[in-house]
Coordinates of C-alpha atoms and ligand atoms in Angstrom, one line a residue:
X1 CA 1.2 7.4 -22.5
X2 CA -1.7 6.0 -20.4
X3 CA -4.7 4.1 -21.4
X4 CA -6.9 7.2 -22.0
X5 CA -4.1 8.7 -24.2
X6 CA -3.9 5.6 -26.3
X7 CA -7.7 5.3 -26.6
X8 CA -8.0 9.0 -27.6
X9 CA -5.2 8.7 -30.2
X10 CA -7.2 6.0 -32.0
X11 CA -10.6 7.7 -31.6
X12 CA -9.2 10.9 -33.1
X13 CA -8.2 9.0 -36.2
X14 CA -11.6 7.4 -36.4
X15 CA -10.8 3.9 -35.0
X16 CA -12.2 1.9 -32.1
X17 CA -9.7 -0.3 -30.2
X18 CA -10.2 -3.3 -27.9
X19 CA -9.2 -3.1 -24.2
X20 CA -6.7 -5.9 -24.8
X21 CA -5.0 -4.0 -27.6
X22 CA -4.9 -0.9 -25.4
X23 CA -3.2 -3.0 -22.7
X24 CA -0.7 -4.4 -25.1
X25 CA 0.3 -0.9 -26.3
X26 CA 0.5 0.6 -22.8
X27 CA 2.8 -2.3 -21.7
X28 CA 5.3 -1.5 -24.5
X29 CA 8.3 0.6 -23.6
X30 CA 7.6 3.0 -26.5
X31 CA 3.8 3.2 -26.7
X32 CA 3.7 6.5 -28.6
X33 CA 5.8 5.2 -31.5
X34 CA 3.7 2.0 -31.4
X35 CA 0.5 4.0 -31.8
X36 CA 1.9 5.9 -34.7
X37 CA 3.1 2.6 -36.3
X38 CA -0.2 0.9 -35.9
X39 CA -2.1 3.9 -37.4
X40 CA 0.3 4.0 -40.3
X41 CA 0.0 0.3 -41.1
X42 CA -3.6 -0.5 -40.3
X43 CA -5.7 -1.9 -43.0
X44 CA -8.4 0.6 -43.9
X45 CA -11.1 -2.0 -43.6
X46 CA -10.5 -2.6 -39.9
X47 CA -12.9 -0.8 -37.7
X48 CA -12.0 -2.2 -34.3
X49 CA -8.3 -2.6 -33.7
X50 CA -7.5 -5.8 -31.8
X51 CA -4.3 -7.5 -30.6
X52 CA -4.0 -9.4 -33.8
X53 CA -3.7 -6.1 -35.8
X54 CA -0.6 -5.1 -33.8
X55 CA 2.5 -6.6 -35.3
X56 CA 5.0 -6.1 -32.5
X57 CA 7.8 -8.0 -34.2
X58 CA 7.7 -5.8 -37.3
X59 CA 7.4 -2.7 -35.1
X60 CA 10.4 -3.6 -32.9
X61 CA 12.6 -4.2 -35.9
X62 CA 11.3 -1.0 -37.6
X63 CA 12.4 1.0 -34.6
X64 CA 15.9 -0.3 -34.9
X65 CA 16.1 0.4 -38.6
X66 CA 14.7 3.9 -38.3
X67 CA 17.3 4.8 -35.7
X68 CA 20.2 3.5 -37.8
X69 CA 18.9 5.1 -41.0
X70 CA 18.7 8.5 -39.3
X71 CA 22.3 8.3 -38.1
X72 CA 23.4 7.3 -41.6
X73 CA 21.6 10.1 -43.3
X74 CA 23.0 12.6 -40.9
X75 CA 26.6 11.4 -41.5
X76 CA 26.1 11.3 -45.2
X77 CA 24.5 14.7 -45.5
X78 CA 27.0 17.3 -46.8
X79 CA 27.8 20.4 -44.9
X80 CA 25.1 23.1 -45.4
X81 CA 25.9 25.3 -48.3
X82 CA 28.1 28.0 -46.8
X83 CA 28.5 29.7 -50.1
X84 CA 25.3 31.4 -49.1
X85 CA 26.6 32.7 -45.8
X86 CA 29.2 35.0 -47.2
X87 CA 27.0 35.7 -50.1
X88 CA 25.1 38.4 -48.5
X89 CA 26.8 41.4 -50.0
X90 CA 28.9 43.5 -47.6
X91 CA 26.1 45.1 -45.5
X92 CA 28.0 48.3 -45.4
X93 CA 28.7 48.5 -49.1
X94 CA 28.2 52.2 -49.7
X95 CA 27.1 51.5 -53.3
X96 CA 23.8 50.5 -51.8
X97 CA 23.2 53.6 -49.8
X98 CA 20.2 55.5 -51.1
X99 CA 20.7 58.4 -53.6
X100 CA 17.7 60.4 -54.6
X101 CA 16.6 60.5 -58.2
X102 CA 16.8 63.5 -60.5
X103 CA 14.2 62.0 -62.8
X104 CA 11.4 60.6 -60.7
X105 CA 8.8 59.3 -63.2
X106 CA 8.6 56.3 -65.6
X107 CA 9.3 53.5 -63.0
X108 CA 8.5 50.1 -64.4
X109 CA 8.9 47.1 -62.2
X110 CA 9.8 43.8 -63.8
X111 CA 6.8 42.3 -61.9
X112 CA 4.0 44.9 -62.5
X113 CA 1.9 42.2 -64.2
X114 CA 3.1 39.2 -62.3
X115 CA 1.0 37.5 -59.7
X116 CA 2.8 37.4 -56.3
X117 CA 0.6 35.0 -54.3
X118 CA 0.6 34.6 -50.5
X119 CA -0.8 31.7 -48.6
X120 CA -1.0 31.7 -44.8
X121 CA 0.1 28.3 -43.4
X122 CA -0.1 29.0 -39.7
X123 CA -1.7 31.8 -37.7
X124 CA -3.7 32.1 -34.5
X125 CA -6.1 34.6 -36.0
X126 CA -9.7 33.5 -35.5
X127 CA -8.5 30.3 -33.8
X128 CA -7.9 31.5 -30.3
X129 CA -9.8 29.5 -27.7
X130 CA -8.0 30.2 -24.5
X131 CA -9.6 31.7 -21.5
X132 CA -6.7 30.9 -19.1
X133 CA -8.1 27.9 -17.3
X134 CA -5.7 25.4 -15.6
X135 CA -6.5 22.5 -18.0
X136 CA -5.6 24.8 -20.9
X137 CA -2.1 25.1 -19.6
X138 CA -1.8 21.3 -19.3
X139 CA -3.0 20.9 -22.9
X140 CA -0.7 23.7 -24.1
X141 CA 2.5 22.1 -22.6
X142 CA 1.4 18.6 -23.6
X143 CA 1.1 19.8 -27.2
X144 CA 4.6 21.3 -27.0
X145 CA 6.0 18.1 -25.4
X146 CA 4.3 15.8 -27.9
X147 CA 5.5 17.6 -31.0
X148 CA 9.0 18.2 -29.8
X149 CA 9.5 14.8 -28.2
X150 CA 8.3 13.2 -31.5
X151 CA 11.2 14.9 -33.3
X152 CA 13.7 13.7 -30.7
X153 CA 12.2 10.2 -30.6
X154 CA 13.3 9.8 -34.2
X155 CA 16.9 10.0 -32.9
X156 CA 16.9 8.1 -29.6
X157 CA 14.9 5.3 -28.1
X158 CA 13.5 6.9 -24.9
X159 CA 11.6 5.4 -22.0
X160 CA 8.8 7.0 -20.1
X161 CA 10.1 8.6 -16.9
X162 CA 7.7 6.5 -14.8
X163 CA 9.5 3.3 -15.9
X164 CA 12.8 4.5 -14.4
X165 CA 11.5 4.8 -10.9
X166 CA 12.9 2.4 -8.4
X167 CA 12.0 -1.2 -9.0
X168 CA 10.7 -0.5 -12.6
X169 CA 14.0 0.4 -14.2
X170 CA 15.6 -3.1 -14.5
X171 CA 14.7 -3.9 -18.1
X172 CA 16.4 -1.3 -20.4
X173 CA 15.2 -2.7 -23.7
X174 CA 16.6 -0.8 -26.6
X175 CA 19.7 0.5 -24.9
X176 CA 23.0 0.0 -26.6
X177 CA 25.1 -0.4 -23.5
X178 CA 24.0 -2.1 -20.3
X179 CA 22.6 0.4 -17.9
X180 CA 22.4 3.2 -20.5
X181 CA 18.9 4.8 -20.7
X182 CA 17.3 7.7 -22.4
X183 CA 14.4 9.9 -21.5
X184 CA 12.8 13.0 -23.1
X185 CA 11.7 15.7 -20.9
X186 CA 10.7 19.3 -20.5
X187 CA 13.1 21.2 -18.3
X188 CA 11.2 22.4 -15.2
X189 CA 14.1 23.5 -13.0
X190 CA 17.9 24.1 -13.3
X191 CA 20.3 24.5 -10.4
X192 CA 24.0 24.5 -9.9
X193 CA 25.5 22.3 -7.2
X194 CA 28.2 23.5 -4.8
X195 CA 30.7 21.5 -6.9
X196 CA 29.7 23.4 -10.0
X197 CA 27.7 20.6 -11.6
X198 CA 24.2 21.3 -13.0
X199 CA 21.1 19.5 -11.8
X200 CA 18.1 19.6 -14.1
X201 CA 14.6 18.6 -13.2
X202 CA 12.9 17.2 -16.3
X203 CA 9.3 16.1 -16.8
X204 CA 7.4 14.0 -19.2
X205 CA 3.6 13.2 -19.0
X206 CA 4.4 10.2 -16.7
X207 CA 6.6 11.9 -14.1
X208 CA 9.7 13.9 -13.3
X209 CA 13.4 13.0 -12.9
X210 CA 16.7 14.6 -11.9
X211 CA 19.5 14.7 -14.4
X212 CA 23.1 15.6 -13.4
X213 CA 25.4 17.3 -15.9
X214 CA 29.0 17.1 -14.6
X215 CA 31.2 20.1 -14.9
X216 CA 34.1 17.8 -15.9
X217 CA 32.2 16.8 -19.0
X218 CA 33.2 20.1 -20.8
X219 CA 31.3 19.6 -24.0
X220 CA 28.1 18.4 -22.4
X221 CA 28.3 21.2 -19.8
X222 CA 28.7 23.8 -22.5
X223 CA 25.7 22.4 -24.3
X224 CA 23.6 22.5 -21.1
X225 CA 24.6 26.1 -20.4
X226 CA 22.4 27.0 -23.4
X227 CA 19.3 25.3 -21.9
X228 CA 16.4 27.5 -20.7
X229 CA 13.3 26.5 -18.8
X230 CA 10.5 24.7 -20.5
X231 CA 12.6 23.4 -23.4
X232 CA 12.2 19.8 -24.5
X233 CA 15.5 17.8 -24.6
X234 CA 16.5 14.1 -24.8
X235 CA 18.9 12.9 -22.2
X236 CA 21.0 9.7 -22.4
X237 CA 23.0 8.4 -19.4
X238 CA 23.2 6.0 -16.5
X239 CA 21.3 5.9 -13.3
X240 CA 22.8 6.1 -9.9
X241 CA 22.5 2.9 -7.7
X242 CA 19.5 4.3 -5.8
X243 CA 17.8 4.9 -9.2
X244 CA 17.0 8.5 -8.4
X245 CA 19.4 10.4 -10.6
X246 CA 20.6 10.2 -14.1
X247 CA 24.2 11.0 -14.9
X248 CA 23.9 12.4 -18.4
X249 CA 26.4 11.4 -21.1
X250 CA 24.6 12.8 -24.1
X251 CA 21.9 15.3 -24.8
X252 CA 19.7 15.2 -28.0
X253 CA 18.0 18.4 -29.1
X254 CA 15.1 18.6 -31.5
X255 CA 17.5 20.6 -33.7
X256 CA 17.1 20.9 -37.5
X257 CA 18.3 18.0 -39.5
X258 CA 21.2 18.6 -41.8
X259 CA 19.6 18.7 -45.2
X260 CA 20.8 19.4 -48.7
X261 CA 20.5 23.0 -49.9
X262 CA 17.7 23.3 -52.4
X263 CA 16.6 25.9 -55.0
X264 CA 13.4 27.5 -54.0
X265 CA 12.0 27.6 -57.6
X266 CA 10.8 31.2 -56.9
X267 CA 12.1 34.5 -58.3
X268 CA 12.2 38.2 -57.5
X269 CA 13.0 39.8 -54.2
X270 CA 11.4 40.2 -50.8
X271 CA 12.1 43.1 -48.4
X272 CA 12.1 42.3 -44.7
X273 CA 11.5 45.0 -42.2
X274 CA 10.0 45.6 -38.7
X275 CA 9.8 48.0 -35.8
X276 CA 8.8 51.0 -37.8
X277 CA 7.4 52.8 -34.7
X278 CA 5.3 55.3 -36.6
X279 CA 4.0 57.9 -34.0
X280 CA 7.3 57.9 -32.0
X281 CA 9.3 61.1 -32.0
X282 CA 12.3 59.0 -32.7
X283 CA 10.7 57.5 -35.9
X284 CA 13.1 58.3 -38.7
X285 CA 10.7 59.9 -41.1
X286 CA 13.3 61.1 -43.7
X287 CA 15.0 57.8 -44.2
X288 CA 11.6 56.1 -44.3
X289 CA 10.5 58.6 -47.0
X290 CA 13.6 57.6 -49.0
X291 CA 12.7 54.0 -48.6
X292 CA 9.2 54.6 -50.0
X293 CA 10.8 56.5 -52.9
X294 CA 13.1 53.5 -53.5
X295 CA 10.1 51.1 -53.6
X296 CA 8.7 53.4 -56.3
X297 CA 12.0 53.2 -58.3
X298 CA 12.8 56.8 -57.5
X299 CA 16.6 56.6 -57.3
X300 CA 19.6 57.4 -59.6
X301 CA 21.6 54.5 -58.3
X302 CA 21.4 51.8 -61.0
X303 CA 22.1 48.9 -58.6
X304 CA 19.3 50.1 -56.3
X305 CA 16.9 50.7 -59.2
X306 CA 17.6 47.2 -60.5
X307 CA 16.7 45.8 -57.0
X308 CA 13.6 47.9 -56.7
X309 CA 12.3 46.5 -60.1
X310 CA 12.6 43.0 -58.7
X311 CA 10.6 43.5 -55.5
X312 CA 7.5 41.3 -55.2
X313 CA 7.0 41.2 -51.4
X314 CA 7.4 43.5 -48.3
X315 CA 7.2 41.8 -44.9
X316 CA 6.7 43.7 -41.6
X317 CA 7.4 41.7 -38.5
X318 CA 5.7 43.8 -35.9
X319 CA 5.8 47.2 -34.1
X320 CA 4.3 49.0 -37.1
X321 CA 3.4 51.9 -34.7
X322 CA 4.8 53.0 -31.3
X323 CA 1.3 52.6 -29.7
X324 CA 0.2 54.3 -26.5
X325 CA 0.7 53.2 -22.9
X326 CA 3.3 50.6 -23.8
X327 CA 5.8 51.8 -21.2
X328 CA 5.7 54.4 -18.4
X329 CA 6.2 58.0 -19.6
X330 CA 5.8 57.0 -23.3
X331 CA 3.6 60.1 -23.9
X332 CA 6.7 62.2 -23.6
X333 CA 8.2 60.4 -26.6
X334 CA 5.3 60.4 -29.0
X335 CA 4.7 62.7 -32.0
X336 CA 1.2 61.2 -32.7
X337 CA -0.7 60.8 -29.4
X338 CA -3.6 58.8 -30.6
X339 CA -3.1 55.2 -31.6
X340 CA -5.7 55.3 -34.4
X341 CA -4.0 58.4 -35.8
X342 CA -0.7 56.4 -35.7
X343 CA -2.3 53.7 -37.8
X344 CA -3.9 56.2 -40.1
X345 CA -0.5 57.7 -40.8
X346 CA 0.9 54.2 -41.4
X347 CA -1.9 53.5 -43.8
X348 CA -1.1 56.6 -45.7
X349 CA 2.5 55.4 -46.1
X350 CA 1.4 52.0 -47.3
X351 CA -0.9 53.6 -49.9
X352 CA 2.3 55.1 -51.4
X353 CA 3.8 51.7 -52.1
X354 CA 3.3 50.3 -55.6
X355 CA 0.3 48.0 -55.7
X356 CA 2.1 45.0 -57.4
X357 CA 4.2 44.6 -54.2
X358 CA 2.4 42.3 -51.8
X359 CA 2.7 43.3 -48.2
X360 CA 2.4 41.2 -45.1
X361 CA 2.0 42.9 -41.7
X362 CA 2.2 41.0 -38.4
X363 CA 1.9 42.6 -35.0
X364 CA 4.5 43.2 -32.2
X365 CA 4.4 44.3 -28.6
X366 CA 3.7 47.9 -29.5
X367 CA 0.7 47.1 -31.7
X368 CA -3.0 47.4 -30.9
X369 CA -3.8 43.7 -30.3
X370 CA -3.6 41.6 -27.1
X371 CA -0.1 41.5 -25.6
X372 CA -0.3 37.8 -24.8
X373 CA 1.3 35.7 -27.6
X374 CA 0.4 34.3 -30.0
X375 CA -1.2 37.6 -31.1
X376 CA -4.0 37.7 -33.7
X377 CA -3.8 40.1 -36.7
X378 CA -4.7 43.7 -36.3
X379 CA -8.5 44.4 -36.0
X380 CA -10.6 45.4 -38.9
X381 CA -11.0 49.1 -37.9
X382 CA -7.2 49.4 -38.3
X383 CA -6.9 47.1 -41.3
X384 CA -9.4 49.5 -43.1
X385 CA -6.7 52.2 -43.2
X386 CA -4.6 50.1 -45.5
X387 CA -4.7 49.3 -49.2
X388 CA -5.8 45.9 -50.6
X389 CA -2.2 44.7 -51.3
X390 CA -1.7 44.3 -47.5
X391 CA -2.3 40.9 -45.9
X392 CA -2.6 41.0 -42.1
X393 CA -1.4 37.9 -40.1
X394 CA -0.9 37.1 -36.5
X395 CA 2.4 36.8 -34.5
X396 CA 3.9 34.3 -35.0
X397 CA 2.8 33.0 -38.4
X398 CA 4.0 31.1 -41.3
X399 CA 3.4 32.3 -44.9
X400 CA 4.3 30.9 -48.3
X401 CA 5.5 33.4 -50.8
X402 CA 5.2 31.7 -54.1
X403 CA 7.3 28.7 -52.9
X404 CA 9.4 30.4 -50.2
X405 CA 8.2 29.6 -46.7
X406 CA 8.7 32.4 -44.2
X407 CA 8.1 32.2 -40.4
X408 CA 7.5 35.7 -39.0
X409 CA 7.9 36.2 -35.3
X410 CA 8.3 39.7 -33.7
X411 CA 10.9 38.3 -31.3
X412 CA 9.9 39.4 -27.8
X413 CA 11.5 36.1 -26.5
X414 CA 14.9 37.4 -27.6
X415 CA 14.8 39.5 -24.4
X416 CA 14.5 36.3 -22.4
X417 CA 17.2 34.5 -24.4
X418 CA 19.6 37.5 -24.1
X419 CA 19.1 37.4 -20.3
X420 CA 19.5 33.6 -20.0
X421 CA 21.9 32.2 -22.6
X422 CA 25.6 32.9 -22.7
X423 CA 26.9 34.4 -26.0
X424 CA 23.4 35.7 -26.9
X425 CA 23.3 39.5 -27.1
X426 CA 21.3 42.4 -28.6
X427 CA 24.2 43.2 -30.9
X428 CA 24.0 39.8 -32.7
X429 CA 20.3 39.0 -32.7
X430 CA 20.6 36.0 -35.0
X431 CA 22.5 34.1 -32.2
X432 CA 19.2 34.1 -30.3
X433 CA 17.5 32.8 -33.5
X434 CA 20.0 30.0 -33.7
X435 CA 18.9 28.9 -30.2
X436 CA 15.2 29.0 -31.4
X437 CA 16.2 26.6 -34.3
X438 CA 18.2 24.2 -32.1
X439 CA 15.3 23.9 -29.7
X440 CA 12.7 24.2 -32.5
X441 CA 10.8 26.7 -30.4
X442 CA 10.4 30.5 -30.7
X443 CA 9.6 31.3 -27.1
X444 CA 10.2 28.5 -24.6
X445 CA 10.3 30.2 -21.2
X446 CA 6.9 30.5 -19.6
X447 CA 6.3 33.2 -17.1
X448 CA 9.2 35.5 -17.9
X449 CA 9.0 38.6 -20.2
X450 CA 6.8 37.1 -22.9
X451 CA 3.2 36.7 -21.8
X452 CA 2.0 33.4 -23.3
X453 CA -1.6 32.5 -23.9
X454 CA -2.2 28.7 -23.4
X455 CA -3.8 27.9 -26.8
X456 CA -4.7 24.3 -27.6
X457 CA -1.7 24.2 -30.0
X458 CA 1.7 25.7 -29.2
X459 CA 2.2 28.0 -32.1
X460 CA 5.8 28.6 -31.2
X461 CA 6.9 25.1 -32.0
X462 CA 8.9 25.1 -35.2
X463 CA 7.6 21.8 -36.7
X464 CA 7.1 23.1 -40.2
X465 CA 10.7 24.2 -41.0
X466 CA 10.7 27.5 -42.9
X467 CA 13.2 28.7 -45.5
X468 CA 13.5 32.0 -43.7
X469 CA 12.9 32.9 -40.0
X470 CA 12.2 36.6 -39.9
X471 CA 12.3 38.4 -36.5
X472 CA 12.5 42.0 -35.3
X473 CA 12.0 43.6 -31.9
X474 CA 15.6 44.2 -30.9
X475 CA 16.2 47.0 -33.4
X476 CA 19.5 45.6 -34.7
X477 CA 20.0 44.1 -38.2
X478 CA 21.4 40.6 -38.5
X479 CA 21.7 37.9 -41.1
X480 CA 22.9 34.3 -40.6
X481 CA 22.5 30.9 -42.1
X482 CA 21.8 28.0 -39.7
X483 CA 21.5 24.6 -41.4
X484 CA 19.9 26.0 -44.5
X485 CA 17.4 28.2 -42.8
X486 CA 18.1 31.9 -43.4
X487 CA 17.8 33.8 -40.1
X488 CA 17.1 37.5 -40.4
X489 CA 16.5 40.2 -37.9
X490 CA 15.2 43.2 -39.8
X491 CA 16.2 46.1 -37.6
X492 CA 14.1 49.2 -37.1
X493 CA 13.1 52.7 -38.4
X494 CA 13.4 54.2 -34.9
X495 CA 16.4 56.0 -33.5
X496 CA 17.7 55.2 -30.1
X497 CA 15.1 56.1 -27.5
X498 CA 15.8 57.5 -24.0
X499 CA 14.8 54.1 -22.6
X500 CA 17.2 52.3 -24.9
X501 CA 20.0 54.6 -23.8
X502 CA 19.4 53.6 -20.2
X503 CA 19.5 49.9 -21.0
X504 CA 22.3 50.3 -23.6
X505 CA 20.3 49.0 -26.6
X506 CA 22.2 50.4 -29.6
X507 CA 19.9 50.2 -32.7
X508 CA 21.0 50.0 -36.4
X509 CA 18.1 52.0 -37.9
X510 CA 17.0 52.4 -41.5
X511 CA 18.9 49.3 -42.8
X512 CA 16.8 46.9 -44.7
X513 CA 17.5 43.3 -45.7
X514 CA 16.5 42.3 -49.2
X515 CA 16.3 38.6 -50.0
X516 CA 16.6 37.2 -53.5
X517 CA 13.7 34.6 -53.5
X518 CA 15.5 32.3 -55.9
X519 CA 18.9 32.0 -54.2
X520 CA 18.0 33.4 -50.8
X521 CA 21.1 35.7 -51.0
X522 CA 20.6 38.7 -48.9
X523 CA 21.7 42.3 -49.3
X524 CA 21.3 45.1 -46.7
X525 CA 20.2 48.5 -48.0
X526 CA 21.0 51.6 -46.0
X527 CA 18.6 54.6 -46.1
X528 CA 20.1 56.7 -43.2
X529 CA 22.4 59.0 -45.1
Ligands
D5M601 O1 11.9 47.0 -28.0 C1 13.1 47.6 -28.6 C2 14.3 47.1 -27.9 O2 14.4 47.7 -26.5 C3 14.5 45.6 -27.7 O3 15.8 45.3 -27.9 C4 14.2 45.4 -26.2 C5 14.5 46.7 -25.6 N1 13.5 46.8 -24.5 C6 12.3 47.2 -24.7 N2 11.6 47.2 -23.5 C7 12.5 46.7 -22.6 C8 12.5 46.4 -21.2 N3 11.4 46.7 -20.5 N4 13.6 46.0 -20.6 C9 14.7 45.8 -21.3 N5 14.8 46.0 -22.7 C10 13.7 46.5 -23.3 P1 10.5 47.6 -28.4 O4 9.6 46.5 -28.1 O5 10.5 47.9 -29.8 O6 10.3 48.8 -27.5
ZN602 ZN1 10.2 47.6 -31.5
FE603 FE1 9.2 45.2 -30.0

């Protein structure tokens, strides 16, 4: 943090600060934490912050206490409640396969007259400012770095990289062992050496540094094999004699804290789906029609009928239609050639859904909004085809469903994670979502398959931890718990396409996760037979 950063941090909070106080903060080994501490403890009557308002002694001891408290709470926290993880009923339980009803009328939902509120907590819609200038990229990555490094900083005492450089790295205040030092950086390069070690180049706002991960250190090496470019990670280790390289001993991720399971306080059920691909000639119209019947209570299966009566929300995480011009030769695989006609057809389907079910639709890479993410909600001329119980949001977004927080992200970055991280595959999409949670970021890699717009704020950072992370895109259903966050990939309504045959993507179409909003137990309903 340089002088301007310190000055800006105080001005943004409405304070002035003397040059001496700025110097004092900048000369401290953890200026960012000191700024936060001063802001938190300043007397509201103070207008100009001076040296006398900065209680260094109290701050230094608070740093120590925080670090210890964190460790203690981590150790004392119970294992996450795994009773949930096997709780999602056997996904292939045939009792939940759809059966048509012989008596179609008279459906009465338990929640016909119950309000099912939606509040949108995070969404790029109407907030996009980016035009693609260089400084916007700087600001975008700085926002990511600041928010993720702040999480990590609660767990390790890190130094600015600049202070490690030769001649400056002699005073390792805050380190537990002599010579041990920590930094927090964004990974800008990863290489393997001829001896099989990894060399990472990591950057913070003050400089960059090389970090060695030795292959002999099996556990650390395994952890590092999950790293991808542009992630923010804390490294603790020792410096080589020339002061140019850190030999890492420990890495600290912004990972979720272990927290106690909690009741949501909500009730009813939410259906999670995505990748409907209306307009594609592989869109599975018959199973989809059965799904619409089910939402209307049109089934003889009592278990299914009971579920349909409980539904309050329906969430669609992108690729509502197949779109046009999305991939070469797509016109050969379309049943509806005009994108507006595709949305018109989608609108007709959504008009058939009971009005007490509140619907959320966010876009994906086949939808008619900008391809660069974060994507805003669908435009008004398309929204007009849909009934009033539909709320359109951007991709990604965070919504609150009467006390249950859901982060929706279409999941294009899963393509990047499958390509880069061992053990992450299209067949088990939630493994990619676990990586997102560990690194607290939905789409870290810049410049690969996901085109990222450098907005002022990095909307992909997971700072506000949701109860549910809902993705789609890969067309395979998956459900998994990770530290009390329910990870769901909601599959598709599209059969395998020619393109997917060529790249060996095997979809699990017409299977729909239903989440109980009180217990977050999940059941998968099948509509394909
Ligand atoms: O993507 C559906 C699935 O198909 C998803 O698993 C990725 C895969 N897919 C789509 N496009 C490509 C390319 N260009 N390369 C590799 N894999 C791909 P959807 O966005 O619904 O078409
Ligand atoms: Zn799709
Ligand atoms: Fe997609």
